[in-house]
Amino acid sequence: MSASAQPSAPRAPVRESLRIAGKKVSRDRVIEVRHPYSGELVGTVPKATLADVKHALKIARDFRSPLTRHDRYTILMKAGAIIAARHDDLAHLITLESGLCLKDSQYEVGRASDVLLFAANQALVDDSQVFSCDLTAHGRSRKVYTLKEPLLGAITAITPFNHPLNQVIHKVAPVVATNNRVVLKPSEKTPLSALALADIFYEAGLPPEMLSVLTGDPAEIADELLMSADVDLVTFTGGVSIGKHIAAKAVYKRQVLELGGNDPIIVLEDADIEEAATLAASGSYKNSGQRCTAIKRMLVQESVADRFIELLVEKTRAVKYGDPFDPTMDMGTVIDESSARRFETVVNEAVAAGARLLIGNVRRGALYSPTVLDRVAPNMTVVRQETFGPVSPVIRFKTVEEAISIANGTAYGLSSSLCTNRIDMITRFVKELHVGSVNVREVPGYRLEMTPFGGIKDSGLGYKEGVLEAMKSFCNTKTYSLPW
Ligand code: NAD
């Protein structure tokens, strides 16, 4: 484990604008965006007013998209081509506002192109159904057809800081593919990538009425975004407490809530321990541990725990962390100093309660070192709540029953990782874990951008994201019947 002291890439601060149906609008009151590593001001974004929100929502509600499937395919593919051409600039922007290292930002830009590719192809697929009606004794010789239509009202999309581009694209691409209209409010911590993405979509030919981006103070604008009669659906990715607040506010609107996680990796004694430790380290530290599906608890069978921990500490020591703009770094900062302080606090609390700190828990500003804790108990805050940073808490277990009970023992149910080759164990865990996904011999975050993704319990209401599922949620299904 090493920390670099090279300076971050400098850049003059940008004064950004809102995008209201493609129009750039500035406001006197602004929010500052700072580079988490150096604290430098990298830009400002306007604080949208209530009138801005109402205006953007009305445009979105009233607009009816004329785009054919081929038009939508073309726009999505073109946006993907622009992103690929500006790969390095976008990665730079993500790193600038989030403190994620360049390796993570580059990976994120690549994922964004995947989302667009899948959405473009899916825009070409007509998923209408046909039902013959002469199936029972009282049936008739008719047919019922289904038709997917965009919503009548607008979509509100609210996104978190941890994937400044990819979380946004997972909302916008399905909107475009289904001919909907969205008003997006990105995280005030990382709004610059979302604004850059909007410009890319306009450049790719998207009718500007289909996408507005509003930045601002949630205390001033969120209620309108959630409760306006112009909104038919709210899609939110973020933490549990705001998610539940949204659920209570957006009454009688469709809600897609993708909330926090507390994902375990479960290592059984027959597992390849080298592979398990590699997955554990990458699942815990990638994106500075700030992924909803990051590994936040490591449940390891007692008989192999010593070997696993030895390897985990070795791999943790090898993680290069420091200046996010140094291309050799494996990890940059977390989002801000207060988050890093929170990790310090919960780790110290665990140590005071009997856990053993084996490496890490070193903080400098928003830079927090990869950290391994052994002999963690399931009731400690560091594993009971979501620790959204590069912390690897190891909980030792003896029996499979105990592992399942610990894994299911938090409020969350997003994803999980299972390390074993025993098919009887795999089928049992797949059946008994209360989660949205189980990845055998892979990190919990493994998925295609197209496959269904999302959690249960406090991690979400069970409606999935991923391009296909998001497109389903964003449509009304109309049926019509014909005598033929
Ligand atoms: P957060 O909940 O603090 O903020 C998310 C968004 O909600 C931001 O845009 C914020 O401005 C907005 N917001 C704040 N107050 C609001 C209000 N009163 N009404 C409406 N919106 C409001 O989350 P965060 O800290 O940005 O992101 C981290 C969290 O997101 C973690 O818990 C992580 O697990 C979760 N997450 C979940 C998924 C998933 O797919 N399940 C993916 C990524 C992140």
XYZ file of C-alpha atoms and ligand atoms in Angstrom:
528
model
C 0.000 0.000 0.000
C 1.485 3.326 -0.956
C 0.370 6.928 -1.118
C 1.610 9.259 -3.873
C 2.347 12.930 -3.420
C 2.195 14.096 -7.044
C 0.084 17.179 -7.784
C -3.372 16.784 -9.314
C -4.046 17.863 -12.880
C -4.960 21.560 -12.636
C -7.866 23.074 -14.530
C -9.524 26.496 -14.517
C -12.915 26.344 -12.772
C -15.895 26.186 -15.137
C -19.051 28.205 -14.550
C -21.727 25.745 -15.645
C -25.382 26.325 -16.591
C -28.620 24.417 -16.253
C -29.846 22.624 -19.358
C -33.549 23.326 -19.733
C -34.649 21.520 -22.886
C -31.224 22.159 -24.330
C -31.087 25.836 -23.363
C -28.207 26.891 -21.140
C -29.554 28.897 -18.224
C -27.410 30.456 -15.510
C -28.457 31.667 -12.068
C -26.732 33.966 -9.572
C -26.813 31.462 -6.752
C -24.432 28.565 -7.342
C -23.110 25.363 -5.800
C -19.341 24.891 -5.714
C -17.775 21.666 -6.946
C -14.348 20.891 -5.506
C -11.758 18.252 -6.383
C -11.827 15.956 -3.349
C -8.062 15.342 -3.384
C -6.828 18.955 -3.368
C -9.956 20.860 -2.369
C -9.468 23.066 -5.448
C -12.562 24.694 -6.919
C -13.206 22.975 -10.244
C -16.523 24.539 -11.142
C -19.854 25.935 -10.102
C -23.353 24.887 -11.075
C -26.476 27.009 -10.718
C -29.047 26.546 -8.010
C -32.190 26.018 -10.050
C -35.276 27.859 -8.841
C -38.712 26.403 -8.320
C -39.800 28.203 -11.491
C -36.992 26.435 -13.409
C -38.256 23.070 -12.208
C -41.859 23.816 -13.135
C -40.797 25.070 -16.547
C -38.620 22.023 -17.302
C -41.306 19.591 -16.131
C -44.004 21.273 -18.206
C -41.871 21.074 -21.363
C -41.181 17.409 -20.663
C -44.830 16.596 -19.973
C -46.106 18.376 -23.099
C -43.562 17.071 -25.597
C -44.472 14.091 -27.764
C -41.442 12.536 -29.386
C -41.674 11.908 -33.131
C -38.597 9.652 -33.112
C -38.871 6.311 -34.883
C -37.097 3.259 -33.513
C -34.372 3.807 -36.072
C -34.018 7.472 -35.045
C -33.597 6.461 -31.414
C -31.099 3.758 -32.353
C -29.123 6.290 -34.375
C -29.067 8.905 -31.598
C -28.000 6.374 -28.961
C -25.256 4.957 -31.202
C -24.061 8.447 -32.076
C -23.943 9.442 -28.403
C -21.877 6.281 -27.813
C -19.489 7.234 -30.610
C -19.045 10.746 -29.182
C -18.359 9.295 -25.735
C -15.778 6.913 -27.203
C -14.107 9.805 -29.042
C -13.982 11.900 -25.837
C -13.083 9.002 -23.569
C -10.082 10.665 -21.950
C -11.785 14.045 -21.439
C -14.775 12.413 -19.778
C -12.572 10.264 -17.556
C -10.702 13.419 -16.574
C -13.958 15.161 -15.684
C -15.160 12.238 -13.552
C -11.866 12.170 -11.680
C -11.903 15.925 -11.236
C -15.265 16.079 -9.525
C -15.307 12.729 -7.729
C -11.692 12.019 -6.756
C -11.988 8.542 -8.289
C -8.671 7.450 -9.774
C -8.215 7.590 -13.545
C -8.309 3.791 -13.809
C -11.789 3.795 -12.247
C -12.970 6.745 -14.350
C -11.760 5.163 -17.561
C -13.572 1.954 -16.701
C -16.725 3.965 -16.035
C -16.608 5.707 -19.415
C -16.275 2.308 -21.100
C -19.327 1.048 -19.225
C -21.295 4.102 -20.349
C -20.687 3.154 -23.978
C -21.960 -0.358 -23.229
C -25.204 1.036 -21.820
C -25.749 3.037 -24.999
C -25.000 0.076 -27.243
C -27.542 -2.107 -25.436
C -30.174 0.646 -25.315
C -29.699 1.389 -29.023
C -30.188 -2.243 -29.952
C -33.125 -2.614 -27.621
C -34.797 0.405 -29.219
C -35.079 -1.702 -32.382
C -36.923 -4.532 -30.647
C -40.691 -4.495 -30.706
C -41.753 -6.411 -27.610
C -45.471 -6.369 -28.363
C -47.366 -9.547 -27.580
C -50.283 -11.283 -29.278
C -52.799 -13.426 -27.405
C -55.254 -15.654 -29.247
C -58.602 -15.566 -27.443
C -59.964 -18.993 -28.451
C -58.093 -20.780 -25.681
C -60.991 -21.895 -23.480
C -64.511 -23.199 -24.004
C -65.929 -19.695 -23.586
C -63.222 -18.111 -25.722
C -63.783 -16.317 -29.006
C -61.965 -16.083 -32.259
C -60.274 -12.719 -31.551
C -56.803 -11.539 -30.641
C -55.516 -9.229 -27.919
C -52.409 -7.241 -28.823
C -50.128 -5.283 -26.500
C -48.452 -2.000 -27.237
C -45.712 -0.306 -25.188
C -46.163 3.434 -24.999
C -44.108 6.178 -23.392
C -45.588 7.712 -20.264
C -47.982 10.616 -20.623
C -46.175 12.660 -17.991
C -42.531 13.428 -17.350
C -39.941 11.235 -15.659
C -37.935 12.634 -12.760
C -34.488 11.045 -12.380
C -32.293 11.645 -9.329
C -28.775 10.197 -9.209
C -25.962 9.707 -6.654
C -22.310 10.773 -6.714
C -20.512 7.454 -6.911
C -20.718 6.835 -10.680
C -21.177 10.385 -11.978
C -21.616 9.282 -15.590
C -22.841 5.709 -15.470
C -25.689 6.204 -12.999
C -26.951 9.062 -15.148
C -26.676 7.146 -18.390
C -28.614 4.237 -16.864
C -31.547 6.657 -16.504
C -31.211 8.653 -19.722
C -30.503 5.864 -22.249
C -33.723 3.924 -21.458
C -35.652 7.215 -21.576
C -34.386 7.833 -25.097
C -34.941 4.228 -26.166
C -38.598 4.420 -25.072
C -39.369 7.936 -26.368
C -39.915 9.356 -22.887
C -38.923 12.761 -21.502
C -36.831 13.214 -18.395
C -35.841 15.952 -15.997
C -32.636 14.858 -14.334
C -31.220 16.092 -11.053
C -27.686 14.752 -10.602
C -25.851 14.725 -7.290
C -24.754 18.204 -6.284
C -21.370 16.618 -5.484
C -20.750 15.439 -9.072
C -22.969 17.402 -11.465
C -20.397 18.164 -14.191
C -20.386 14.757 -15.907
C -24.191 14.800 -16.129
C -24.141 18.199 -17.837
C -21.454 17.008 -20.260
C -23.594 13.971 -21.047
C -26.640 16.121 -21.793
C -24.608 18.115 -24.325
C -23.476 14.873 -25.945
C -27.089 13.755 -26.362
C -28.118 17.097 -27.878
C -25.139 16.883 -30.224
C -26.204 13.378 -31.174
C -29.553 14.742 -32.313
C -31.817 14.175 -29.308
C -34.775 16.557 -29.360
C -33.834 18.848 -26.461
C -37.321 18.640 -24.962
C -36.567 15.007 -24.062
C -33.814 15.882 -21.584
C -33.328 18.675 -19.065
C -30.691 18.729 -16.357
C -31.316 20.762 -13.226
C -28.737 21.256 -10.524
C -29.610 22.717 -7.182
C -30.381 22.367 -3.538
C -32.722 19.426 -2.891
C -34.295 21.347 -0.011
C -35.519 23.910 -2.543
C -36.378 21.865 -5.627
C -36.852 18.210 -4.696
C -40.492 18.407 -3.596
C -41.579 19.789 -6.962
C -39.590 17.117 -8.802
C -41.271 14.426 -6.704
C -44.797 15.731 -6.300
C -45.622 17.748 -9.417
C -48.723 16.633 -11.293
C -46.565 16.735 -14.442
C -44.500 13.776 -13.210
C -45.630 10.188 -13.787
C -42.528 8.308 -12.614
C -39.621 8.920 -10.259
C -36.445 6.919 -10.782
C -33.957 7.336 -7.959
C -30.571 5.831 -7.208
C -29.031 6.748 -3.871
C -29.079 6.046 -0.173
C -31.835 4.377 1.849
C -32.906 7.372 3.909
C -33.481 9.668 0.914
C -35.011 6.766 -0.994
C -37.599 6.208 1.722
C -38.239 9.942 1.930
C -38.894 9.921 -1.823
C -41.180 6.904 -1.501
C -43.298 8.844 0.979
C -43.395 12.023 -1.119
C -43.980 10.714 -4.647
C -47.426 9.414 -3.855
C -49.363 7.735 -6.666
C -46.414 7.900 -9.007
C -44.484 4.943 -10.317
C -41.304 4.662 -8.257
C -38.091 2.895 -9.195
C -35.796 3.042 -6.166
C -32.271 1.624 -6.301
C -30.890 2.112 -2.811
C -27.912 1.203 -0.664
C -26.225 -2.157 -0.232
C -24.235 -4.110 2.323
C -23.086 -6.935 0.115
C -21.237 -9.936 1.518
C -18.620 -12.138 -0.044
C -19.065 -15.592 1.479
C -16.019 -17.851 1.390
C -16.576 -21.562 2.102
C -13.747 -23.872 3.087
C -13.549 -25.664 -0.268
C -13.022 -22.377 -2.147
C -9.908 -21.370 -4.044
C -8.668 -19.000 -1.329
C -6.291 -17.116 -3.611
C -9.161 -16.372 -5.988
C -11.473 -15.453 -3.101
C -8.967 -12.991 -1.636
C -8.422 -11.411 -5.070
C -12.162 -10.957 -5.544
C -12.501 -9.635 -1.997
C -9.826 -6.978 -2.468
C -11.048 -5.794 -5.858
C -14.698 -5.878 -4.752
C -13.867 -3.841 -1.692
C -11.499 -1.208 -3.109
C -12.590 -0.602 -6.712
C -14.168 2.853 -7.093
C -12.728 3.640 -3.633
C -15.244 1.186 -2.172
C -18.047 3.488 -3.289
C -20.226 1.115 -5.248
C -23.674 0.079 -4.116
C -22.459 -3.466 -4.805
C -19.007 -3.087 -3.260
C -18.086 -5.916 -0.902
C -18.875 -4.461 2.498
C -18.681 -7.648 4.593
C -16.415 -10.682 4.215
C -17.886 -13.852 5.713
C -15.152 -16.480 5.860
C -15.343 -20.045 7.168
C -13.151 -20.364 10.263
C -10.979 -23.209 8.910
C -9.683 -21.054 6.002
C -9.920 -17.608 7.615
C -6.239 -17.261 8.594
C -5.041 -18.055 5.066
C -7.686 -15.788 3.494
C -6.744 -12.875 5.739
C -3.043 -13.288 5.096
C -3.691 -13.041 1.347
C -6.163 -10.195 1.744
C -3.670 -8.124 3.728
C -1.004 -8.815 1.113
C -3.331 -7.677 -1.699
C -4.410 -4.656 0.310
C -0.796 -3.653 0.825
C -0.290 -3.820 -2.961
C -3.062 -1.294 -3.665
C -1.550 2.015 -4.766
C -3.691 4.867 -3.558
C -3.197 8.593 -3.696
C -3.427 11.366 -6.290
C -6.380 10.353 -8.476
C -4.742 11.893 -11.560
C -1.650 9.720 -11.242
C -2.412 7.022 -13.847
C -0.559 4.377 -11.842
C -2.936 4.666 -8.860
C -5.436 1.890 -8.124
C -7.509 4.077 -5.841
C -8.153 7.808 -5.418
C -10.044 9.565 -2.661
C -13.529 9.010 -1.356
C -16.067 11.722 -2.123
C -15.224 14.086 0.732
C -13.425 14.441 4.009
C -16.526 13.958 6.121
C -17.116 10.530 4.546
C -13.493 9.557 5.217
C -13.857 10.681 8.827
C -16.977 8.532 9.158
C -15.027 5.434 8.065
C -12.328 6.260 10.605
C -14.953 6.545 13.311
C -16.733 3.242 12.596
C -13.413 1.414 12.237
C -12.169 2.854 15.554
C -15.465 1.903 17.146
C -15.098 -1.692 15.885
C -11.529 -1.887 17.199
C -12.661 -0.601 20.593
C -15.296 -3.358 20.602
C -12.743 -6.126 19.915
C -12.072 -6.175 16.149
C -8.426 -6.276 15.039
C -7.084 -3.650 12.654
C -4.568 -5.408 10.370
C -3.793 -2.645 7.903
C -5.067 0.817 6.966
C -7.394 3.282 8.696
C -5.032 6.072 7.689
C -6.690 9.294 6.581
C -5.441 12.470 4.946
C -8.303 14.779 3.975
C -10.602 12.748 1.713
C -7.904 10.138 1.120
C -8.643 7.022 3.144
C -6.387 3.994 2.910
C -7.658 0.483 2.134
C -8.397 -1.066 5.497
C -8.699 -4.646 6.778
C -10.393 -5.586 10.020
C -10.451 -9.128 11.407
C -12.728 -10.660 14.058
C -15.579 -8.314 13.315
C -18.899 -9.152 14.954
C -22.144 -8.879 12.953
C -23.593 -6.312 15.360
C -20.779 -3.766 14.881
C -21.797 -0.574 13.070
C -19.082 -1.073 10.421
C -21.003 -4.087 9.053
C -24.541 -3.501 10.325
C -24.810 -0.268 8.360
C -23.507 0.483 4.879
C -19.844 1.578 5.071
C -19.514 3.250 1.674
C -15.714 3.214 1.439
C -12.628 0.967 1.115
C -13.072 -1.072 4.287
C -12.767 -4.881 4.399
C -14.330 -6.227 7.597
C -13.884 -9.988 8.049
C -16.490 -11.948 10.002
C -15.523 -15.540 10.767
C -18.233 -18.229 10.770
C -18.310 -21.952 11.522
C -21.419 -23.379 9.862
C -23.277 -22.683 6.655
C -26.443 -21.925 8.658
C -24.513 -19.256 10.528
C -23.204 -17.748 7.263
C -26.698 -17.521 5.789
C -28.079 -15.987 8.960
C -25.295 -13.364 9.120
C -25.590 -12.612 5.400
C -29.350 -12.056 5.741
C -28.971 -10.258 9.046
C -28.850 -6.645 7.880
C -31.572 -4.395 6.526
C -30.094 -4.603 3.009
C -30.580 -7.100 0.177
C -28.759 -5.940 -2.931
C -26.218 -8.484 -4.183
C -23.706 -11.052 -2.950
C -20.696 -13.102 -3.881
C -20.208 -16.797 -3.095
C -16.867 -18.608 -3.287
C -17.275 -22.374 -3.502
C -17.362 -25.097 -6.143
C -19.951 -27.240 -4.358
C -23.148 -27.282 -6.363
C -25.204 -28.302 -3.310
C -23.953 -25.177 -1.517
C -24.475 -22.968 -4.547
C -28.097 -24.036 -4.953
C -28.717 -23.616 -1.226
C -27.243 -20.111 -1.057
C -28.972 -18.987 -4.248
C -32.243 -20.103 -2.669
C -31.718 -18.837 0.858
C -29.952 -15.483 0.455
C -32.388 -12.559 0.625
C -30.799 -10.527 -2.158
C -31.337 -9.400 -5.736
C -28.247 -11.201 -7.133
C -25.831 -13.993 -6.261
C -22.545 -14.142 -8.184
C -20.616 -17.371 -7.763
C -16.850 -16.830 -7.903
C -17.332 -13.202 -8.982
C -17.746 -9.886 -7.191
C -21.310 -8.849 -6.234
C -21.154 -5.991 -8.738
C -20.652 -8.250 -11.750
C -23.340 -7.752 -14.392
C -23.986 -6.714 -17.945
C -25.426 -3.243 -18.324
C -28.426 -4.990 -19.857
C -29.144 -7.693 -17.277
C -31.749 -7.127 -14.542
C -30.171 -5.439 -11.557
C -31.521 -4.287 -8.203
C -32.221 -5.255 -4.638
C -34.923 -6.087 -2.129
C -35.536 -5.156 1.530
C -33.994 -1.715 2.162
C -31.994 -1.942 -1.084
C -35.065 -1.432 -3.241
C -38.642 -2.380 -3.949
C -37.682 -5.256 -6.220
C -38.175 -3.364 -9.488
C -34.986 -3.792 -11.433
C -32.739 -1.536 -13.448
C -30.426 -2.490 -16.291
C -31.433 -1.360 -19.756
C -34.168 -3.959 -20.361
C -35.921 -3.623 -17.015
C -35.660 0.166 -16.975
C -37.268 0.298 -20.413
C -40.122 -1.868 -19.118
C -40.716 0.402 -16.114
C -40.669 3.492 -18.293
C -43.574 2.298 -20.460
C -47.304 1.912 -20.177
C -48.683 -1.286 -21.653
C -51.815 -0.731 -23.676
C -53.858 -3.633 -24.944
C -56.204 -3.574 -27.890
C -58.247 -6.395 -29.327
C -59.217 -7.102 -32.910
C -61.582 -9.608 -34.478
C -58.623 -11.081 -36.389
P -27.825 10.247 -1.425
O -29.048 9.455 -1.106
O -27.222 11.087 -0.371
O -28.144 11.256 -2.656
C -28.674 10.775 -3.859
C -29.389 11.900 -4.587
O -30.516 12.307 -3.811
C -28.553 13.146 -4.826
O -28.788 13.609 -6.135
C -29.119 14.127 -3.820
O -29.010 15.472 -4.201
C -30.577 13.728 -3.826
N -31.357 14.231 -2.677
C -30.899 14.690 -1.493
N -31.945 15.075 -0.712
C -33.071 14.829 -1.424
C -34.462 15.012 -1.162
N -34.900 15.502 -0.029
N -35.334 14.653 -2.122
C -34.912 14.155 -3.290
N -33.600 13.954 -3.599
C -32.695 14.297 -2.684
O -26.797 9.210 -2.030
P -25.275 9.456 -2.383
O -24.529 9.679 -1.121
O -25.159 10.427 -3.500
O -24.912 8.019 -3.000
C -24.507 6.932 -2.227
C -25.641 5.975 -1.974
O -26.240 5.548 -3.201
C -25.156 4.703 -1.295
O -26.059 4.344 -0.292
C -25.179 3.686 -2.425
O -25.275 2.346 -1.993
C -26.368 4.128 -3.193
N -26.331 3.589 -4.562
C -27.221 2.616 -4.923
C -27.167 2.051 -6.190
C -28.119 0.973 -6.634
O -28.219 0.742 -7.836
N -28.804 0.291 -5.737
C -26.191 2.501 -7.083
C -25.316 3.497 -6.687
C -25.396 4.038 -5.426
